[in-house]
PDB file of C-alpha atoms and ligand atoms in Angstrom:
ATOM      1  CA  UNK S   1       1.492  24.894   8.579  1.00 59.00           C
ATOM      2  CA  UNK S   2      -0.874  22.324   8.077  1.00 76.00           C
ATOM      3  CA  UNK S   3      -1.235  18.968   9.667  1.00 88.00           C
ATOM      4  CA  UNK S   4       1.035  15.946   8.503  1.00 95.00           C
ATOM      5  CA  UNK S   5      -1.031  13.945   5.907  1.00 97.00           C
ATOM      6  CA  UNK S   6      -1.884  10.198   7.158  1.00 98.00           C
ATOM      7  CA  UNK S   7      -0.812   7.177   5.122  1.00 98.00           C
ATOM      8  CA  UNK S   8      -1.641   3.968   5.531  1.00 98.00           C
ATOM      9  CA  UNK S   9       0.873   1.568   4.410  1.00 99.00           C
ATOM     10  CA  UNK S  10      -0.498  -1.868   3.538  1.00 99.00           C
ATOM     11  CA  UNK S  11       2.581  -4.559   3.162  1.00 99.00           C
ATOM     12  CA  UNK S  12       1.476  -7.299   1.068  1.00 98.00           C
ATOM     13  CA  UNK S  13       3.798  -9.926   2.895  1.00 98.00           C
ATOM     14  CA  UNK S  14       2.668 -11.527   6.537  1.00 98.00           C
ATOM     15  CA  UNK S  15       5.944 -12.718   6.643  1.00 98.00           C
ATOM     16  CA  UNK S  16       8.577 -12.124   9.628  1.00 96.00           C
ATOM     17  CA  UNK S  17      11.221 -11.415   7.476  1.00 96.00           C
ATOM     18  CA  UNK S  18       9.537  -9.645   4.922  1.00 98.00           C
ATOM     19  CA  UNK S  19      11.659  -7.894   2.395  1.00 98.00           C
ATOM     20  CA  UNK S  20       8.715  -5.398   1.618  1.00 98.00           C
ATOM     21  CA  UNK S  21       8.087  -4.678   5.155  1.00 98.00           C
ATOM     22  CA  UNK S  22      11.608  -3.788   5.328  1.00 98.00           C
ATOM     23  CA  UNK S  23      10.870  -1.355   3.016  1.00 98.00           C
ATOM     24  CA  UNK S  24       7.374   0.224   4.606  1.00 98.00           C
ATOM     25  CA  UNK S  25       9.809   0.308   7.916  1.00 98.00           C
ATOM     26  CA  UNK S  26      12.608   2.094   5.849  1.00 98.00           C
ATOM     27  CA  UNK S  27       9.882   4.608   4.348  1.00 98.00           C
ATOM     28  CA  UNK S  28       8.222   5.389   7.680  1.00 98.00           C
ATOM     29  CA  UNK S  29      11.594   6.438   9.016  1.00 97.00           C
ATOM     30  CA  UNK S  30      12.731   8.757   5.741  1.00 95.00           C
ATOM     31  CA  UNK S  31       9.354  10.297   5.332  1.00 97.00           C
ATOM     32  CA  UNK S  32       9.177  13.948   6.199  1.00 96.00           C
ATOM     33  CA  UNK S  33       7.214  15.450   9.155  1.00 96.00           C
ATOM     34  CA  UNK S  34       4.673  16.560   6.463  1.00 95.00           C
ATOM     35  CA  UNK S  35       4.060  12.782   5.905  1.00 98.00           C
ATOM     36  CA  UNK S  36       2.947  10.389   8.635  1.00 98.00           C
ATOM     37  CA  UNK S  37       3.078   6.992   7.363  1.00 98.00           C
ATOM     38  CA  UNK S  38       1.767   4.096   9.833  1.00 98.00           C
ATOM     39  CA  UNK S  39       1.568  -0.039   8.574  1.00 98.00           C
ATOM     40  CA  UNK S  40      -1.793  -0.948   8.730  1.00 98.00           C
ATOM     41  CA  UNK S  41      -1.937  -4.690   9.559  1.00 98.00           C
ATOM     42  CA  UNK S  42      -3.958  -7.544   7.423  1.00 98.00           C
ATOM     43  CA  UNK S  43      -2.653 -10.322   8.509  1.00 98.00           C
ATOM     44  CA  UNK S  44      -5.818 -10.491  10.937  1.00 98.00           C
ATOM     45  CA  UNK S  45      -7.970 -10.471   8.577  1.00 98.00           C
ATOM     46  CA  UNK S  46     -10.829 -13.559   7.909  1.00 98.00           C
ATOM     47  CA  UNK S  47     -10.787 -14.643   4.295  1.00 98.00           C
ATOM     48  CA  UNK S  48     -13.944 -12.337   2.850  1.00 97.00           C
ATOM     49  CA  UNK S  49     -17.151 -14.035   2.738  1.00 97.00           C
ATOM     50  CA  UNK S  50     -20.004 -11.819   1.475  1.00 96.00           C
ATOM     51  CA  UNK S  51     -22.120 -13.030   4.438  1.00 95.00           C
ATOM     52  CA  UNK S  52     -19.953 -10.677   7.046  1.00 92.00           C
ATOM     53  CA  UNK S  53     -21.609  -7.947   4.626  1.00 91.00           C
ATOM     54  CA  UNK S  54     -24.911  -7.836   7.262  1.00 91.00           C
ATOM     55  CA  UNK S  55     -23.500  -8.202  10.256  1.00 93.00           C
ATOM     56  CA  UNK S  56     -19.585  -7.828   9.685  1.00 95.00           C
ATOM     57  CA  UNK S  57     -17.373  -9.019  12.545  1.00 97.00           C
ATOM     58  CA  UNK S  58     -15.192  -6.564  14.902  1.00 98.00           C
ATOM     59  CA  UNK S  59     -11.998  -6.978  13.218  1.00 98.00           C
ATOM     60  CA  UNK S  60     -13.817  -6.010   9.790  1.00 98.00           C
ATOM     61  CA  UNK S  61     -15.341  -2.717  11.197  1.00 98.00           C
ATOM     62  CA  UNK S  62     -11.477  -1.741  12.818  1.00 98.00           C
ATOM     63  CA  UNK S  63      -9.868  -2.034  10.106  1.00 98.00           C
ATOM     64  CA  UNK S  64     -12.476  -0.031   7.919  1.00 98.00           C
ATOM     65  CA  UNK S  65     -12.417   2.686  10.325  1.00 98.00           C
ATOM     66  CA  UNK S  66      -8.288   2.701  10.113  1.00 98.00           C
ATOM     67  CA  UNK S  67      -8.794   3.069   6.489  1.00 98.00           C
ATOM     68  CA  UNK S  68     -11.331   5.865   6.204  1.00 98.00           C
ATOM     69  CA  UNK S  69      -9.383   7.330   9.036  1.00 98.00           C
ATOM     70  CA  UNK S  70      -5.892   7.710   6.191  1.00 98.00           C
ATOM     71  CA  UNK S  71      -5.871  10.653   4.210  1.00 98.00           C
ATOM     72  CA  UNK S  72      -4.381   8.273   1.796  1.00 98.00           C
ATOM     73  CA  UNK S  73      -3.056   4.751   1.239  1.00 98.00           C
ATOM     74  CA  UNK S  74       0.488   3.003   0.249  1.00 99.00           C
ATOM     75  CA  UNK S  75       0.980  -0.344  -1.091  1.00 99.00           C
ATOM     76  CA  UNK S  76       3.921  -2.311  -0.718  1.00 99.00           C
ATOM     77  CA  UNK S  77       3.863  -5.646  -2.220  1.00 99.00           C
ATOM     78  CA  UNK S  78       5.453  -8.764  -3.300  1.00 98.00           C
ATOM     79  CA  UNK S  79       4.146 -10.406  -6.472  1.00 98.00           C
ATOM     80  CA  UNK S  80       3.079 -14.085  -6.302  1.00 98.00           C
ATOM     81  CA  UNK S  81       2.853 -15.576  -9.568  1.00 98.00           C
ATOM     82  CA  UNK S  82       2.428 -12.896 -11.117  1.00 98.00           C
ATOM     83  CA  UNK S  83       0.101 -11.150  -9.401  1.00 98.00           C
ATOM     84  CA  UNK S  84      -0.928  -9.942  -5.707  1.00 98.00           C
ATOM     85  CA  UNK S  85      -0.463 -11.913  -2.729  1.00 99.00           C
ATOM     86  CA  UNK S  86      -4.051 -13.243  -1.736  1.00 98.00           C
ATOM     87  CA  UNK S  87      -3.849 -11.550   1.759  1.00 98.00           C
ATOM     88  CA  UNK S  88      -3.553  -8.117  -0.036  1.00 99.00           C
ATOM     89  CA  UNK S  89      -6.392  -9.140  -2.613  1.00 99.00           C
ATOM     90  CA  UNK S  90      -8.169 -10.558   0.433  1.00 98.00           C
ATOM     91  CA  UNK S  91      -7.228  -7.218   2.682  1.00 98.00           C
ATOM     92  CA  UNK S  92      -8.769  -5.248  -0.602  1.00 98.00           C
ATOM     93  CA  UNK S  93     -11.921  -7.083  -0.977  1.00 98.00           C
ATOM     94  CA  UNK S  94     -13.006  -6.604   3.262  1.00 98.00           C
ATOM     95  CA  UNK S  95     -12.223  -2.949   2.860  1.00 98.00           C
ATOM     96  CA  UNK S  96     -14.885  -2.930  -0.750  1.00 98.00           C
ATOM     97  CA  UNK S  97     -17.935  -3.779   1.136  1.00 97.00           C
ATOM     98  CA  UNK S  98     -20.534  -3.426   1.861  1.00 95.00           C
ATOM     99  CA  UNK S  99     -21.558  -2.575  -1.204  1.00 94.00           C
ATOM    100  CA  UNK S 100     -21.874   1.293  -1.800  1.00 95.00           C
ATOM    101  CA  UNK S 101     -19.805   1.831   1.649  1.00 96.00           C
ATOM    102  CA  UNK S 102     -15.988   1.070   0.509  1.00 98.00           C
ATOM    103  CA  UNK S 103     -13.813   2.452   2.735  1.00 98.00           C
ATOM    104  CA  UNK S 104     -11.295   2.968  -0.637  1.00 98.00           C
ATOM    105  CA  UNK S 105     -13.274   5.207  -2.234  1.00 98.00           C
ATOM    106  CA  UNK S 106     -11.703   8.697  -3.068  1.00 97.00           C
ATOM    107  CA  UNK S 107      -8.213   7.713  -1.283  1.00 98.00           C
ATOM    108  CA  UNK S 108      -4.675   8.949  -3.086  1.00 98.00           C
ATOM    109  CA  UNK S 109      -2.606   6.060  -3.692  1.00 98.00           C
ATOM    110  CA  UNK S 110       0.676   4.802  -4.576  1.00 99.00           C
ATOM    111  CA  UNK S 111       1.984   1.372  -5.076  1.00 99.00           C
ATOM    112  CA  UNK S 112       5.365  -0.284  -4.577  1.00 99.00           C
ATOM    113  CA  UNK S 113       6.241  -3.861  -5.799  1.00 99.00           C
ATOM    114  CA  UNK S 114       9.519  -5.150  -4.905  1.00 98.00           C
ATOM    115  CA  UNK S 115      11.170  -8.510  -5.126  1.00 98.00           C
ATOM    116  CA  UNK S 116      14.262 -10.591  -5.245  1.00 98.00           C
ATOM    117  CA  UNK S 117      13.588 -11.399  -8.979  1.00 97.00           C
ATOM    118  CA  UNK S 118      14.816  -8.623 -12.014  1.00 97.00           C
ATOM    119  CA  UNK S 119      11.211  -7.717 -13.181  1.00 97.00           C
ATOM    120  CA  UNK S 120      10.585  -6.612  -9.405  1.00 98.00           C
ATOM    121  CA  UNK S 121       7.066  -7.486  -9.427  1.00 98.00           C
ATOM    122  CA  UNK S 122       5.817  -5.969 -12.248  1.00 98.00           C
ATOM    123  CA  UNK S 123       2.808  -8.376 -12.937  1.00 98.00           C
ATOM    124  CA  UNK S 124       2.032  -7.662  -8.865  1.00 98.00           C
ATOM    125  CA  UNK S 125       2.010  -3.713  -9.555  1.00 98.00           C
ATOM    126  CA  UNK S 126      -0.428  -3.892 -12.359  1.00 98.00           C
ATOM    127  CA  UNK S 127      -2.839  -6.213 -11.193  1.00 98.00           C
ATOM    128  CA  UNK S 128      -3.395  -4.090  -8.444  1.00 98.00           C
ATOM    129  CA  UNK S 129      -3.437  -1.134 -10.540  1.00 98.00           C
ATOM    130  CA  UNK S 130      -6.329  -2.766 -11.288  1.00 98.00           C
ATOM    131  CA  UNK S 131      -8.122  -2.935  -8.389  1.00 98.00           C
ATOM    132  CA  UNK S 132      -7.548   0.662  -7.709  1.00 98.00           C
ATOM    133  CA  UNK S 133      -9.293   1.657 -10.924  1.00 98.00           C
ATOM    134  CA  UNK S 134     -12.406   0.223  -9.625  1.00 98.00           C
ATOM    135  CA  UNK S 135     -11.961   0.950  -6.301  1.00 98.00           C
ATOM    136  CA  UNK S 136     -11.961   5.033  -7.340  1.00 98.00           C
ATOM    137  CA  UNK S 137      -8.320   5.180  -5.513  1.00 98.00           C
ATOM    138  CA  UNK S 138      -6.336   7.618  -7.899  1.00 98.00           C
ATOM    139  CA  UNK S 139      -2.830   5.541  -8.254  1.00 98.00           C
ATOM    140  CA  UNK S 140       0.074   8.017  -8.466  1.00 98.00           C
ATOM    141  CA  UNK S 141       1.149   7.289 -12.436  1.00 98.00           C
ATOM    142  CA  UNK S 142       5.198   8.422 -11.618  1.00 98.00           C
ATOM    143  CA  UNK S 143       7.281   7.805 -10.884  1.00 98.00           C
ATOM    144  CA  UNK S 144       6.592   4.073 -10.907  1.00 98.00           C
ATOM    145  CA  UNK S 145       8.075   1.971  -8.567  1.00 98.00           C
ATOM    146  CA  UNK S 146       9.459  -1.870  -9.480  1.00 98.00           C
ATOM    147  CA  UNK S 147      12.431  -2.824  -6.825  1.00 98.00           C
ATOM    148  CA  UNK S 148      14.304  -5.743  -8.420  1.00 98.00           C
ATOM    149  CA  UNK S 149      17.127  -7.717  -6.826  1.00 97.00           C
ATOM    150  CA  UNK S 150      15.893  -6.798  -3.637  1.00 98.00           C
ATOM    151  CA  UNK S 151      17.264  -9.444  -1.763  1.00 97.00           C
ATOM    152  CA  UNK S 152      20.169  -7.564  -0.235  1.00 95.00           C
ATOM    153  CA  UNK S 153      18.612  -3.815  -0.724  1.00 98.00           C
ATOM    154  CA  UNK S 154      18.688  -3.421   3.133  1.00 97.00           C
ATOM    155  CA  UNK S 155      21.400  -3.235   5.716  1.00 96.00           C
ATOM    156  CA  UNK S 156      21.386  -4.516   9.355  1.00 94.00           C
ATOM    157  CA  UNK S 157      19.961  -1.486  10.948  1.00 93.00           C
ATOM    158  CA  UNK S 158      16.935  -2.179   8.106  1.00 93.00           C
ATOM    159  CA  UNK S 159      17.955   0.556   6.015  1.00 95.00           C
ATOM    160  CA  UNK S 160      18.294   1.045   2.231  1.00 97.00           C
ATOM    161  CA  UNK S 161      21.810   0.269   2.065  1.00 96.00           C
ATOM    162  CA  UNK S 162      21.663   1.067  -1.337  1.00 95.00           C
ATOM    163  CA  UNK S 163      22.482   4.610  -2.187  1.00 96.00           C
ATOM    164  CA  UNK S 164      20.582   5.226  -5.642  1.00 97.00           C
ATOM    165  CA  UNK S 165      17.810   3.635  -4.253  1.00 98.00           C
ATOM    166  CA  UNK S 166      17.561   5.571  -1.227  1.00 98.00           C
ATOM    167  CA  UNK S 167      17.655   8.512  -3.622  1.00 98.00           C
ATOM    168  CA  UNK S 168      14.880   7.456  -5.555  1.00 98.00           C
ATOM    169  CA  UNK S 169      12.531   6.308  -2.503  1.00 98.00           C
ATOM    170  CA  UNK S 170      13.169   9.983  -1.204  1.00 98.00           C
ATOM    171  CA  UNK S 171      11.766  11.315  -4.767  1.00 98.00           C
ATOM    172  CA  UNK S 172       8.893   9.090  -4.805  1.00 98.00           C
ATOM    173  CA  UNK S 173       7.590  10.155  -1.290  1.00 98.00           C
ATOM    174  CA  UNK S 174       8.480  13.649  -2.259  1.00 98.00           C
ATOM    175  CA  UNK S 175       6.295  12.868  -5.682  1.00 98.00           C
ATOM    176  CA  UNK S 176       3.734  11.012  -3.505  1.00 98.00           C
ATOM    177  CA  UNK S 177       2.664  13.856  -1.009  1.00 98.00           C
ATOM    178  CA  UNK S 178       2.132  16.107  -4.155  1.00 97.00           C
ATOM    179  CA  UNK S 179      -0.465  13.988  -5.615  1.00 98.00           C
ATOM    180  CA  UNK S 180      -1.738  13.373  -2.391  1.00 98.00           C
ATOM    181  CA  UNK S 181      -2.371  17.014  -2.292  1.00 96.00           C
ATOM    182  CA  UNK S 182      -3.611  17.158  -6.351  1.00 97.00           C
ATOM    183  CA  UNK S 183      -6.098  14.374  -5.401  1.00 97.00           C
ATOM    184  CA  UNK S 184      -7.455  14.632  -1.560  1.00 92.00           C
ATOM    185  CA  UNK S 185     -10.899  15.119  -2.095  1.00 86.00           C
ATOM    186  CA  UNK S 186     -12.632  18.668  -1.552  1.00 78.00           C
ATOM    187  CA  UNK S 187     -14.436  18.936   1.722  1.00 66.00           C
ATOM    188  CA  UNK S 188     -18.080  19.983   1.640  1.00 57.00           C
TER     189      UNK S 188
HETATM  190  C1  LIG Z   1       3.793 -18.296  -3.621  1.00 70.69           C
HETATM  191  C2  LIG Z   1       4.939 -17.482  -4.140  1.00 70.69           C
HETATM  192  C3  LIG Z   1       4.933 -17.037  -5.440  1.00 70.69           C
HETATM  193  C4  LIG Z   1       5.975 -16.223  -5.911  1.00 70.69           C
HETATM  194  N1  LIG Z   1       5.891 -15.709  -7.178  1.00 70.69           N
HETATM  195  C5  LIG Z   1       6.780 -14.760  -7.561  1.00 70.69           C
HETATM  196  C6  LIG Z   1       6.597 -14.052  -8.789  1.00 70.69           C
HETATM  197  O1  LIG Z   1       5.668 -14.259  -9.544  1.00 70.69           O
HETATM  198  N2  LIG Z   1       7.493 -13.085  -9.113  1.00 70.69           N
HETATM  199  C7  LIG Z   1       8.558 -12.789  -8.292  1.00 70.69           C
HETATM  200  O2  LIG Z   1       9.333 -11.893  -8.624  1.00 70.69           O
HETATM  201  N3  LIG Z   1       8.767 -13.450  -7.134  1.00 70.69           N
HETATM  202  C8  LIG Z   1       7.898 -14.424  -6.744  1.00 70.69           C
HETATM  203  N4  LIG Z   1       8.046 -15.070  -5.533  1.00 70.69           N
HETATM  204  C9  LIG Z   1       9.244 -14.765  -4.725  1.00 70.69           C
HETATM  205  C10 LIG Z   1       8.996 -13.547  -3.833  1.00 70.69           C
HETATM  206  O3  LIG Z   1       9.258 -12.389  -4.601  1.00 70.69           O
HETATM  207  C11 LIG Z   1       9.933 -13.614  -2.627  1.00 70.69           C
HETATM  208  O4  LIG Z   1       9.606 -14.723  -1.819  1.00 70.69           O
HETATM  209  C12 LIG Z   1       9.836 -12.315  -1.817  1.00 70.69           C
HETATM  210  O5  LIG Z   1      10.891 -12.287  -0.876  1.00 70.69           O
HETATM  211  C13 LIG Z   1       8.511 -12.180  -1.138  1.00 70.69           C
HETATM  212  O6  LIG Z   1       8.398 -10.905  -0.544  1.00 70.69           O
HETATM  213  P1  LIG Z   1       8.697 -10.672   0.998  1.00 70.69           P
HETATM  214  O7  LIG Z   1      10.185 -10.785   1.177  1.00 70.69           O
HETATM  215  O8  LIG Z   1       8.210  -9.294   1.264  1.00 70.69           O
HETATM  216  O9  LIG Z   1       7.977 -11.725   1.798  1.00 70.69           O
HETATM  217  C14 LIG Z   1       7.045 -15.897  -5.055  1.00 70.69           C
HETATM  218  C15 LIG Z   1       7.043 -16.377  -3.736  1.00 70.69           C
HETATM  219  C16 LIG Z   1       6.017 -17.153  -3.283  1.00 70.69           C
HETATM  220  C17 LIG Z   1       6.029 -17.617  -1.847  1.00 70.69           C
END
């Protein structure tokens, strides 16, 4: 059998309550073995300045290492006004540089917006569809994932309390692993 594939899950949220880290917590317990999903903080983070690029601080260099570490990354997001939150753009950018050494580059991806509003954070998704594009992160296409009226999706214990949702979280893991597998890239 071979090893459980790493995910990193970046939540776009820093806060407590977060509905989507409810939702990375609810994934990383009702992933399969094959799967080993892990939420890679940003909230540490320093706001990207291009200077770091020569000499970048500690904090930069962990969490680049984290990331080249995943076989593959998973976004979970909110959308602010339409778009990303600016930690996750910010969170993006540190991982980009330097320039030619993105730490992005090559990983399967997925993304997840989910919200309290009906569009569930459709603007959010594609935005940082985006990204990914440039970044050379192959975004799984389906299924696509837009949770709306999120706002009571999750019961005490943190779980989906929300049986067709539940359902269709299970598929899109399921869905995820396989393009993880169509789209790790060949060793040498
Ligand atoms: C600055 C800001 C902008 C927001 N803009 C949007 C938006 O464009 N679309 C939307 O559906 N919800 C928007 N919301 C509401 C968020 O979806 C809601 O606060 C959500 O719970 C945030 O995700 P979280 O629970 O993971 O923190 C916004 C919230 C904030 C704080």
């Amino acid at each position: 059998m071979s090893s459980p594939k790493n995910v990193a899950v970046l939540v776009g949220s820093l806060r407590k309550e977060s509905l989507n880290r409810k939702m990375a917590n609810a994934l990383i317990a009702m992933a399969p073995p094959s799967l080993k999903l892990g939420i890679m903080e940003i909230g540490q983070l320093p706001l990207f300045n291009q200077d770091f690029e020569a000499d970048p601080p500690q904090v930069i260099r962990d969490f680049k290492q984290q990331l080249e570490a995943a076989d593959a990354v998973l976004f979970i997001t909110p959308e602010y006004n339409r778009s990303i939150p600016g930690a996750l753009k910010n969170a993006i950018d540190v991982g980009s540089r330097p320039y030619g050494k993105s730490s992005w580059n090559g990983k399967p991806g997925a993304v997840i917006s989910l919200s309290p509003g009906a569009i569930g954070g459709f603007g959010a998704n594609h935005h940082l569809r985006q990204c990914l594009v440039f970044l050379n992160v192959p975004a799984m296409q389906q299924p696509e994932a837009y949770i709306g009226k999120a706002a009571n999706l999750f019961d005490e214990k943190g779980a989906i309390a929300n049986e067709s949702t539940r359902e269709f979280m299970q598929k899109f893991l399921q869905a995820f692993e396989q393009w993880i597998d169509r789209n790790l890239p060949q060793k040498q």
